[in-house]
Coordinates of C-alpha atoms in Angstrom, one line a residue:
M216 CA -72.5 3.4 14.8
A217 CA -68.8 5.3 13.5
S218 CA -65.8 3.3 14.6
R219 CA -64.6 6.3 16.1
H220 CA -67.5 6.5 18.6
I221 CA -66.9 2.6 19.4
R222 CA -62.9 3.5 20.3
R223 CA -64.1 6.3 22.6
L224 CA -67.1 4.2 24.2
Q225 CA -64.2 1.8 25.2
Q226 CA -61.8 4.4 26.3
Q227 CA -64.5 5.6 28.6
L228 CA -65.6 2.1 29.9
E229 CA -61.9 1.7 30.8
V230 CA -61.5 4.7 32.7
A231 CA -65.1 3.8 34.2
Q232 CA -63.6 0.4 35.7
D233 CA -60.7 1.9 36.7
G234 CA -62.8 4.4 39.1
V235 CA -64.9 1.3 40.1
A236 CA -61.9 -0.4 41.4
D237 CA -60.3 2.8 43.1
E238 CA -63.6 2.8 44.8
S239 CA -63.8 -0.9 46.3
S240 CA -60.2 -0.6 47.6
P241 CA -60.0 -0.9 51.3
S242 CA -57.0 1.4 51.8
S243 CA -58.6 4.3 50.2
S244 CA -60.4 6.8 52.3
G245 CA -64.1 7.9 51.3
D246 CA -63.0 11.7 51.0
E247 CA -60.3 10.8 48.5
G248 CA -62.6 7.8 46.9
G249 CA -66.1 9.5 46.5
A250 CA -65.0 11.9 44.0
P251 CA -63.6 9.5 41.6
A252 CA -66.5 6.7 42.1
S253 CA -69.5 9.5 41.5
Q254 CA -67.3 10.7 38.3
G255 CA -66.8 7.3 37.1
A256 CA -70.5 6.3 37.3
R257 CA -71.7 9.3 36.0
M258 CA -69.5 8.5 32.8
G259 CA -70.9 5.1 33.1
F260 CA -74.6 6.6 32.6
S261 CA -73.5 9.2 30.3
L262 CA -72.3 6.3 27.6
L263 CA -76.3 5.7 27.2
C264 CA -76.5 8.9 25.6
C265 CA -73.5 9.9 24.1
S266 CA -74.3 8.8 20.6
S267 CA -78.0 10.5 20.7
D268 CA -76.8 13.8 21.2
E269 CA -75.7 14.6 17.9
G270 CA -74.3 18.4 18.3
D271 CA -72.2 17.2 21.7
G272 CA -71.1 14.0 19.9
N273 CA -70.0 15.9 16.9
G274 CA -67.9 18.2 19.1
D275 CA -66.8 15.6 21.3
D276 CA -66.1 13.3 18.1
S277 CA -63.7 16.4 17.2
E278 CA -62.0 16.2 20.5
D279 CA -61.5 12.6 20.9
E280 CA -60.0 12.7 17.1
Q281 CA -57.6 15.2 18.3
E282 CA -56.9 13.5 21.5
L283 CA -56.1 10.4 19.3
E284 CA -54.0 12.3 17.0
V285 CA -52.0 13.9 20.0
K286 CA -51.5 10.0 21.0
R287 CA -50.3 9.0 17.9
E288 CA -48.0 11.8 17.1
T289 CA -46.5 11.9 21.0
P290 CA -43.7 9.3 20.2
R291 CA -42.8 10.6 17.1
Q292 CA -42.6 14.1 18.7
Q293 CA -40.8 12.5 21.8
K294 CA -38.2 10.9 19.2
K295 CA -37.8 14.4 17.3
K296 CA -37.3 15.7 20.7
K297 CA -34.8 13.4 21.5
K298 CA -32.9 14.3 18.7
K299 CA -33.1 17.7 18.8
K300 CA -31.8 17.4 22.2
K301 CA -28.9 15.5 21.1
K302 CA -28.4 17.9 18.3
K303 CA -28.5 20.6 21.0
H304 CA -25.8 18.8 23.2
I305 CA -23.5 18.3 20.1
A306 CA -23.9 22.0 19.6
G307 CA -23.7 23.1 22.8
S308 CA -20.6 20.9 23.6
K309 CA -17.1 21.9 24.0
P310 CA -14.5 21.7 21.1
E311 CA -12.4 19.5 23.5
D312 CA -15.4 16.9 24.0
I313 CA -15.5 16.8 20.2
A314 CA -12.3 16.2 19.8
V315 CA -12.2 13.2 21.9
A316 CA -15.1 11.8 20.6
A317 CA -13.8 11.8 17.3
E318 CA -10.3 10.7 18.4
D319 CA -12.4 7.6 20.1
D320 CA -13.9 6.8 16.7
I321 CA -10.7 6.6 14.8
D322 CA -9.4 4.4 18.0
S323 CA -12.2 2.2 17.2
L324 CA -11.3 2.2 13.6
C325 CA -7.8 1.7 13.9
E326 CA -8.5 -1.6 16.3
K327 CA -11.3 -2.6 13.6
F328 CA -8.5 -2.7 10.7
G329 CA -5.6 -3.9 12.8
F330 CA -3.7 -0.6 13.6
R331 CA -2.5 0.3 16.8
K332 CA -2.2 3.9 17.9
E333 CA 0.9 3.6 20.1
E334 CA 2.7 1.8 17.3
N335 CA 1.7 4.3 14.6
A336 CA 2.9 7.2 17.1
A337 CA 6.2 5.2 17.6
E338 CA 6.5 4.3 14.0
A339 CA 5.9 8.2 13.0
S340 CA 8.5 9.4 15.8
A341 CA 11.1 7.0 14.5
S342 CA 10.5 8.2 10.5
N343 CA 10.2 11.6 11.7
A344 CA 14.0 11.2 13.4
A345 CA 15.1 9.2 10.6
G346 CA 13.8 12.0 8.0
S347 CA 15.3 14.8 10.0
S348 CA 18.7 12.9 10.0
R349 CA 18.4 12.3 6.2
G350 CA 17.9 16.0 6.1
R351 CA 21.0 16.9 8.4
S352 CA 23.2 14.3 6.0
G353 CA 21.7 15.2 2.8
H354 CA 20.1 12.1 2.1
A355 CA 16.7 12.6 0.4
D356 CA 13.7 10.3 1.6
I357 CA 13.3 7.0 -0.9
A358 CA 9.7 7.5 -0.5
G359 CA 9.7 11.0 -1.8
V360 CA 12.3 10.0 -4.5
L361 CA 10.0 7.5 -5.8
S362 CA 6.8 9.4 -5.9
V363 CA 5.0 9.0 -8.9
D364 CA 3.2 12.0 -10.8
V365 CA 0.0 10.2 -11.9
N366 CA -0.4 13.3 -14.8
F367 CA 2.5 11.5 -16.5
L368 CA 1.8 7.6 -16.2
T369 CA -0.4 8.0 -19.3
P370 CA 1.6 8.7 -22.4
E371 CA -0.8 11.5 -24.1
R372 CA 0.1 14.5 -22.1
E373 CA 4.4 13.8 -23.3
M374 CA 3.0 13.2 -26.9
R375 CA 0.7 16.7 -26.8
R376 CA 3.9 18.2 -26.0
M377 CA 6.1 16.5 -28.6
F378 CA 3.2 16.5 -31.5
G379 CA 0.9 18.8 -30.4
A380 CA -3.0 18.5 -29.5
E381 CA -4.6 18.2 -32.5
A382 CA -2.3 15.5 -33.6
V383 CA -2.7 13.5 -30.8
R384 CA -6.3 14.1 -30.6
G385 CA -7.1 12.9 -34.1
T386 CA -4.6 9.7 -33.7
S387 CA -6.7 8.7 -30.3
S388 CA -10.2 9.1 -32.0
G389 CA -8.8 6.8 -34.8
H390 CA -7.7 4.4 -32.4
R391 CA -10.5 4.4 -30.5
G392 CA -12.6 3.9 -33.5
H393 CA -10.6 1.0 -34.6
S394 CA -10.7 -0.5 -31.1
S395 CA -14.5 -0.3 -30.9
R396 CA -14.7 -1.8 -34.2
S397 CA -12.2 -4.6 -33.7
H398 CA -12.5 -5.4 -29.7
N399 CA -16.0 -4.9 -29.0
H400 CA -17.1 -8.4 -28.4
R401 CA -17.8 -10.4 -25.4
G402 CA -16.8 -13.7 -24.0
P403 CA -18.2 -16.0 -21.8
G404 CA -19.1 -14.2 -18.5
Q405 CA -18.7 -10.7 -19.9
G406 CA -21.6 -8.6 -19.1
R407 CA -22.7 -5.3 -20.2
N408 CA -20.7 -2.3 -19.9
I409 CA -20.8 -1.4 -16.5
P410 CA -19.7 2.2 -15.3
R411 CA -16.3 2.2 -13.5
L412 CA -16.5 4.8 -10.4
R413 CA -12.4 4.9 -10.2
K414 CA -10.4 6.4 -12.6
N415 CA -8.0 4.1 -14.3
L416 CA -4.4 5.4 -13.7
L417 CA -2.0 2.8 -15.6
F418 CA -4.2 3.3 -19.1
P419 CA -7.5 4.7 -19.8
P420 CA -10.0 1.9 -21.1
E421 CA -11.4 2.2 -24.5
E422 CA -15.1 3.3 -25.0
G423 CA -17.0 -0.1 -25.3
W424 CA -14.8 -2.5 -23.3
P425 CA -16.8 -4.3 -20.8
K426 CA -15.6 -5.0 -17.1
P427 CA -13.5 -8.0 -17.4
D428 CA -15.0 -11.3 -15.4
I429 CA -12.4 -13.9 -15.5
G430 CA -12.3 -14.6 -11.9
L431 CA -9.2 -12.4 -11.0
S432 CA -9.3 -10.2 -7.6
M433 CA -6.9 -8.7 -5.0
A434 CA -7.1 -9.3 -1.5
H435 CA -5.3 -7.5 1.5
R436 CA -3.2 -9.5 3.1
E437 CA -2.0 -7.4 6.2
T438 CA -0.5 -4.5 7.4
K439 CA 3.1 -4.1 8.8
S440 CA 5.0 -1.0 9.7
G441 CA 2.3 1.4 8.1
L442 CA 2.6 -0.4 4.9
S443 CA 0.0 -2.3 3.2
Y444 CA 0.8 -5.6 1.4
F445 CA -1.7 -6.9 -1.2
E446 CA -1.6 -10.3 -3.6
Y447 CA -3.7 -11.3 -6.5
E448 CA -6.3 -14.3 -6.2
T449 CA -8.1 -16.3 -8.6
S450 CA -11.4 -18.3 -8.7
D451 CA -12.0 -21.2 -10.0
Q452 CA -13.3 -19.9 -13.5
F453 CA -9.9 -18.4 -13.9
R454 CA -8.1 -21.9 -13.0
D455 CA -10.3 -23.4 -15.7
I456 CA -9.8 -20.9 -18.7
Q457 CA -5.8 -21.0 -17.5
A458 CA -6.0 -24.9 -17.8
K459 CA -7.4 -24.5 -21.5
Y460 CA -5.0 -21.7 -22.6
E461 CA -2.4 -24.4 -21.7
Q462 CA -3.8 -27.0 -23.7
V463 CA -3.9 -24.3 -26.5
A464 CA -0.4 -22.9 -26.1
A465 CA 1.4 -26.4 -26.5
Q466 CA 0.3 -26.4 -29.9
M467 CA 2.5 -23.9 -30.3
D468 CA 0.0 -22.5 -33.1
P469 CA -0.3 -18.5 -32.7
N470 CA -3.6 -18.9 -35.0
L471 CA -5.0 -20.7 -32.3
L472 CA -4.4 -18.4 -29.6
G473 CA -5.9 -15.8 -31.8
G474 CA -9.0 -17.9 -31.5
F475 CA -8.9 -18.6 -27.8
L476 CA -8.6 -15.0 -27.4
Q477 CA -11.4 -14.3 -29.6
K478 CA -13.6 -16.4 -26.8
Y479 CA -11.6 -15.1 -23.9
P480 CA -10.7 -11.6 -24.8
F481 CA -9.4 -10.7 -21.2
H482 CA -7.3 -13.7 -20.6
L483 CA -3.9 -12.4 -19.6
D484 CA -1.3 -14.9 -20.7
T485 CA -2.9 -15.0 -24.1
L486 CA -2.9 -11.2 -24.3
T487 CA 0.9 -11.1 -23.4
T488 CA 1.8 -14.3 -25.6
L489 CA 0.3 -12.6 -28.6
S490 CA 1.8 -9.2 -28.0
Y491 CA 5.1 -11.1 -28.0
V492 CA 4.7 -13.0 -31.0
L493 CA 3.3 -9.5 -32.5
N494 CA 6.1 -7.6 -31.2
H495 CA 8.8 -10.0 -33.0
T496 CA 6.7 -9.6 -36.3
G497 CA 7.1 -5.6 -36.1
D498 CA 2.9 -5.1 -35.5
Y499 CA 4.0 -2.9 -32.5
S500 CA 0.3 -1.3 -32.6
Q501 CA -1.5 -4.3 -32.3
A502 CA 1.0 -5.6 -29.5
D503 CA 0.6 -2.3 -27.8
A504 CA -2.9 -2.5 -27.8
L505 CA -2.9 -6.1 -26.4
I506 CA -0.5 -4.9 -23.3
H507 CA -3.0 -2.0 -22.9
R508 CA -6.2 -4.8 -22.7
S509 CA -4.0 -6.6 -20.2
L510 CA -3.4 -3.5 -18.0
Y511 CA -6.8 -2.7 -18.2
V512 CA -7.8 -6.4 -16.8
L513 CA -4.9 -6.0 -14.2
E514 CA -6.2 -2.6 -12.8
S515 CA -10.2 -3.4 -12.8
A516 CA -9.1 -6.2 -10.0
F517 CA -7.5 -3.8 -7.7
H518 CA -8.6 -3.8 -4.1
P519 CA -10.5 -0.7 -3.0
W520 CA -7.7 -0.2 -0.6
F521 CA -5.3 -0.7 -3.0
E522 CA -3.8 3.0 -4.1
V523 CA -1.2 2.2 -6.6
A524 CA 0.6 5.5 -6.7
S525 CA 0.4 6.5 -2.8
G526 CA 3.5 4.8 -2.0
N527 CA 2.4 2.9 0.9
C528 CA 1.1 -0.1 -1.0
R529 CA 3.2 -3.5 -1.4
L530 CA 2.8 -6.0 -4.2
E531 CA 5.7 -8.6 -3.9
Y532 CA 7.0 -10.1 -6.7
A533 CA 7.8 -13.1 -4.7
R534 CA 4.3 -14.0 -4.8
E535 CA 3.6 -16.3 -7.9
P536 CA 0.0 -14.2 -8.8
N537 CA 1.7 -10.7 -8.6
R538 CA 4.4 -11.5 -11.2
V539 CA 2.2 -11.0 -14.5
F540 CA 1.4 -7.3 -13.1
F541 CA 5.1 -6.7 -13.2
K542 CA 5.9 -8.5 -16.4
V543 CA 2.8 -6.4 -18.3
L544 CA 4.5 -3.0 -16.6
F545 CA 7.9 -3.9 -17.9
R546 CA 6.5 -4.5 -21.5
H547 CA 4.5 -1.5 -21.0
V548 CA 7.8 0.6 -20.4
T549 CA 9.5 -1.0 -23.3
S550 CA 6.4 0.3 -25.7
L551 CA 6.7 3.7 -24.0
S552 CA 10.3 4.0 -24.7
R553 CA 10.0 2.9 -27.9
R554 CA 7.5 5.4 -28.7
G555 CA 9.8 8.1 -27.2
C556 CA 7.9 8.9 -24.3
H557 CA 10.5 8.6 -21.5
R558 CA 8.9 10.8 -18.8
S559 CA 6.0 8.1 -18.9
A560 CA 8.6 5.1 -19.0
L561 CA 10.4 6.9 -15.9
E562 CA 6.9 7.0 -13.9
T563 CA 6.1 3.8 -14.4
L564 CA 9.1 2.5 -13.2
K565 CA 9.3 4.3 -10.2
L566 CA 5.8 3.0 -9.7
M567 CA 7.0 -0.5 -10.2
L568 CA 10.3 0.0 -8.0
S569 CA 7.7 1.7 -5.1
L570 CA 5.7 -1.4 -5.0
D571 CA 8.8 -3.8 -4.1
H572 CA 12.2 -2.3 -3.2
S573 CA 14.0 -5.4 -3.4
D574 CA 13.8 -4.7 -7.4
P575 CA 13.1 -8.1 -8.7
M576 CA 12.8 -7.0 -12.3
G577 CA 16.3 -5.3 -12.4
L578 CA 15.0 -2.1 -12.9
L579 CA 17.6 -0.2 -11.7
F580 CA 19.5 -0.9 -14.5
C581 CA 17.2 1.1 -16.9
I582 CA 15.5 3.7 -14.8
D583 CA 18.6 6.0 -15.1
Y584 CA 18.5 5.8 -18.6
A585 CA 14.6 6.8 -18.9
A586 CA 15.3 9.8 -16.3
I587 CA 18.2 10.9 -18.5
R588 CA 16.3 10.9 -21.7
A589 CA 13.1 12.7 -19.7
R590 CA 15.8 15.2 -18.6
E591 CA 14.9 14.5 -14.7
Y592 CA 18.8 14.7 -13.6
D593 CA 17.9 15.4 -10.0
F594 CA 16.0 12.3 -10.2
V595 CA 19.1 10.3 -10.8
L596 CA 21.4 12.3 -8.2
Q597 CA 18.6 11.5 -5.5
L598 CA 18.1 7.9 -6.3
A599 CA 21.7 7.2 -6.3
A600 CA 21.9 8.6 -2.6
S601 CA 18.9 7.6 -1.2
F602 CA 18.3 4.3 -2.6
D603 CA 19.4 1.3 -0.1
T604 CA 20.3 -2.1 -1.8
G605 CA 22.6 -3.1 0.8
K606 CA 25.6 -1.4 -1.7
T607 CA 25.8 2.1 -3.2
L608 CA 24.4 2.3 -6.9
S609 CA 27.6 3.8 -7.9
L610 CA 29.2 0.4 -7.8
Y611 CA 26.4 -0.4 -10.7
P612 CA 28.1 0.5 -14.0
N613 CA 25.0 2.4 -15.6
F614 CA 24.6 4.5 -12.4
A615 CA 28.4 5.4 -11.9
F616 CA 28.4 7.0 -15.6
S617 CA 24.9 8.2 -15.2
T618 CA 25.5 10.4 -11.9
A619 CA 28.3 11.7 -13.5
L620 CA 26.2 12.7 -16.7
A621 CA 23.4 13.9 -14.6
K622 CA 25.6 16.1 -12.4
W623 CA 27.3 17.7 -16.0
Q624 CA 24.0 18.6 -17.1
L625 CA 22.7 20.3 -14.0
E626 CA 26.1 22.2 -14.0
Q627 CA 25.5 23.2 -17.6
S628 CA 21.7 24.6 -17.1
S629 CA 21.8 25.6 -13.2
E630 CA 22.8 28.2 -11.1
P631 CA 25.4 27.5 -8.3
A632 CA 22.8 27.9 -5.5
D633 CA 20.1 25.7 -7.4
L634 CA 22.6 23.3 -8.1
Q635 CA 23.8 23.0 -4.8
E636 CA 20.1 22.4 -3.6
S637 CA 19.2 20.1 -6.6
T638 CA 22.0 17.5 -6.0
L639 CA 20.7 16.7 -2.2
G640 CA 22.4 13.6 -1.0
V641 CA 25.5 13.8 -3.3
A642 CA 28.8 14.5 -2.6
N643 CA 29.4 18.0 -3.5
H644 CA 32.1 16.9 -6.3
A645 CA 32.5 18.2 -9.9
S646 CA 30.9 16.2 -12.5
G647 CA 34.7 15.6 -13.9
E648 CA 35.8 14.3 -10.5
I649 CA 32.8 11.8 -10.4
L650 CA 33.3 10.6 -14.2
K651 CA 36.9 10.0 -13.3
Q652 CA 36.0 7.8 -10.2
A653 CA 33.7 6.1 -12.7
M654 CA 36.4 5.1 -15.0
L655 CA 38.9 4.1 -12.0
I656 CA 35.9 1.7 -10.7
H657 CA 34.6 0.4 -13.8
P658 CA 37.4 0.6 -16.8
F659 CA 36.1 -2.4 -18.5
A660 CA 32.5 -0.3 -18.8
L661 CA 34.4 2.3 -20.3
K662 CA 36.4 0.3 -22.5
S663 CA 33.5 -1.4 -24.2
L664 CA 31.6 2.1 -24.5
V665 CA 34.6 3.4 -26.5
E666 CA 34.3 0.6 -28.4
K667 CA 30.6 0.7 -29.3
L668 CA 30.8 4.6 -30.3
D669 CA 33.5 3.7 -32.2
A670 CA 31.9 0.8 -34.1
K671 CA 28.9 3.3 -34.2
G672 CA 30.8 6.0 -35.9
C673 CA 29.9 8.1 -33.3
L674 CA 33.3 8.5 -31.4
V675 CA 34.4 12.2 -31.6
D676 CA 37.8 11.8 -30.5
K677 CA 39.3 8.4 -31.7
H678 CA 42.9 9.3 -31.5
G679 CA 42.8 10.6 -28.0
W680 CA 40.5 7.9 -26.8
D681 CA 43.1 5.1 -28.4
N682 CA 45.9 7.2 -26.4
V683 CA 43.8 6.9 -23.2
L684 CA 43.0 3.3 -23.5
E685 CA 46.6 2.0 -24.6
V686 CA 48.6 4.4 -22.3
C687 CA 46.8 3.4 -19.0
P688 CA 47.5 -0.3 -18.2
R689 CA 44.6 -0.1 -16.2
F690 CA 42.7 0.3 -19.2
R691 CA 44.7 -1.6 -21.6
T692 CA 44.3 -4.5 -19.8
A693 CA 40.4 -4.1 -18.6
S694 CA 38.4 -7.3 -18.5
C695 CA 35.4 -8.7 -16.7
R696 CA 38.0 -10.9 -15.0
G697 CA 35.8 -13.8 -15.1
S698 CA 32.7 -12.7 -13.8
A699 CA 29.7 -13.1 -15.7
S700 CA 27.6 -11.2 -13.8
L701 CA 30.0 -8.1 -14.3
A702 CA 29.9 -8.5 -18.2
H703 CA 26.2 -9.2 -18.1
L704 CA 25.6 -5.7 -16.0
V705 CA 28.5 -4.2 -18.7
K706 CA 26.8 -5.4 -21.8
L707 CA 23.4 -3.8 -20.4
F708 CA 25.1 -0.5 -19.9
V709 CA 26.7 -0.1 -23.1
E710 CA 23.8 -1.5 -25.4
K711 CA 21.4 0.7 -23.5
Q712 CA 23.4 4.0 -23.1
Y713 CA 25.5 4.2 -25.9
D714 CA 23.5 6.6 -27.9
I715 CA 23.1 9.1 -24.9
W716 CA 26.5 9.3 -25.0
K717 CA 26.9 10.1 -28.8
D718 CA 26.2 13.8 -27.9
V719 CA 29.8 15.7 -29.0
E720 CA 29.9 18.0 -25.6
R721 CA 28.9 14.8 -23.4
Q722 CA 32.0 13.0 -25.0
H723 CA 34.7 16.3 -24.1

């Protein structure tokens, strides 16, 4: 007997037993219970002949199979119907209901990640009020001033503008070929080349570079006032490699460091130390290659939430693991400036300053130089007006003179209406008045700058400047007055920026 016949017989037996139970029930009446009882008895006797009748059996089998299929498909169909009803309910719901549901989801996500809607709303209203007040008073928003153009973080675009696309393409292909031959090796823990899902903004990695696996990662510490704070973290593997590096570095032998780098090609301290050594020996290309590899290691350890160019992320220099990031980026800025990629250097400095507004690296003493060399004169004026360090930036020697120079450049190249709009946040004074104020505030800086230009043979009107410096007692007796910090700031300003004052028109 086929299995489907057995299943059908079992079902009919169950139905017959149910009918007998109903017939024996005392509460049931004769008229109501007679029909089921007789029907159950007939079904019980029909079981004996159901298998003998082939024609009827086949028909019953087909019907029973259809019934079983219907029973099997019933739960699925019910689920589908429920889903359809839900979809119809969502499709037929009002837009207000959908908006409320979406808002509830956003609230739950905010609570999950530690945000509060009321605080965010208060902060947003406060920031809007502050932004409107800044707009009325003419002060630019510091977040907007320090916004980074990621297209200029890498120097390729700027080099294409200076040397042409063909020259840059040939140089990059040759460098990539050399890099793949010289650096395509793996140390312990280095796996095969893993595809990278996120784009590298600081420096695009070379072909064949594997994913660094040295135990360096980044963690999200907290979110406060709409800003997310992050910190680099190291594992036991990283600390073990660091201990080995310190033993090798104590021997003061660059060759041993080179061998250590062959074994651990992505160790940060080894990369930065060898880059420093190669820089002093004049091998700038190899030094830059090591800095690029350091940038790749640091960016590979970024947290998924760490959007480095968004302006809403903070990486505090005060925390020890984060300092290597700023040191490597500053070396990268020096390399970019040496190669003439001043716009890329400016964007990198803006990036560093946006990550830590306390300026622990002294970026405010060189960012104006990069902006003037990149012809971003608006940025100098807006930064001087909006950046809050407890004192105005015009008290710094470099910004006092750079602001006057940037204003003069805009006066030479802009229409009066455009000039008034571009100098947002700066007092509406002529460049000559701003320069006169800078000379009166920093007479020692002016005297040092004139002496430097004279020593380099770049001073245009030496006799006129000698008269100015000798006649006016303020300039004749100008000095740092025993302030070592002022002497250091003036020296930084003169050594860094004397070349932008060599122009004849600027001196006049």
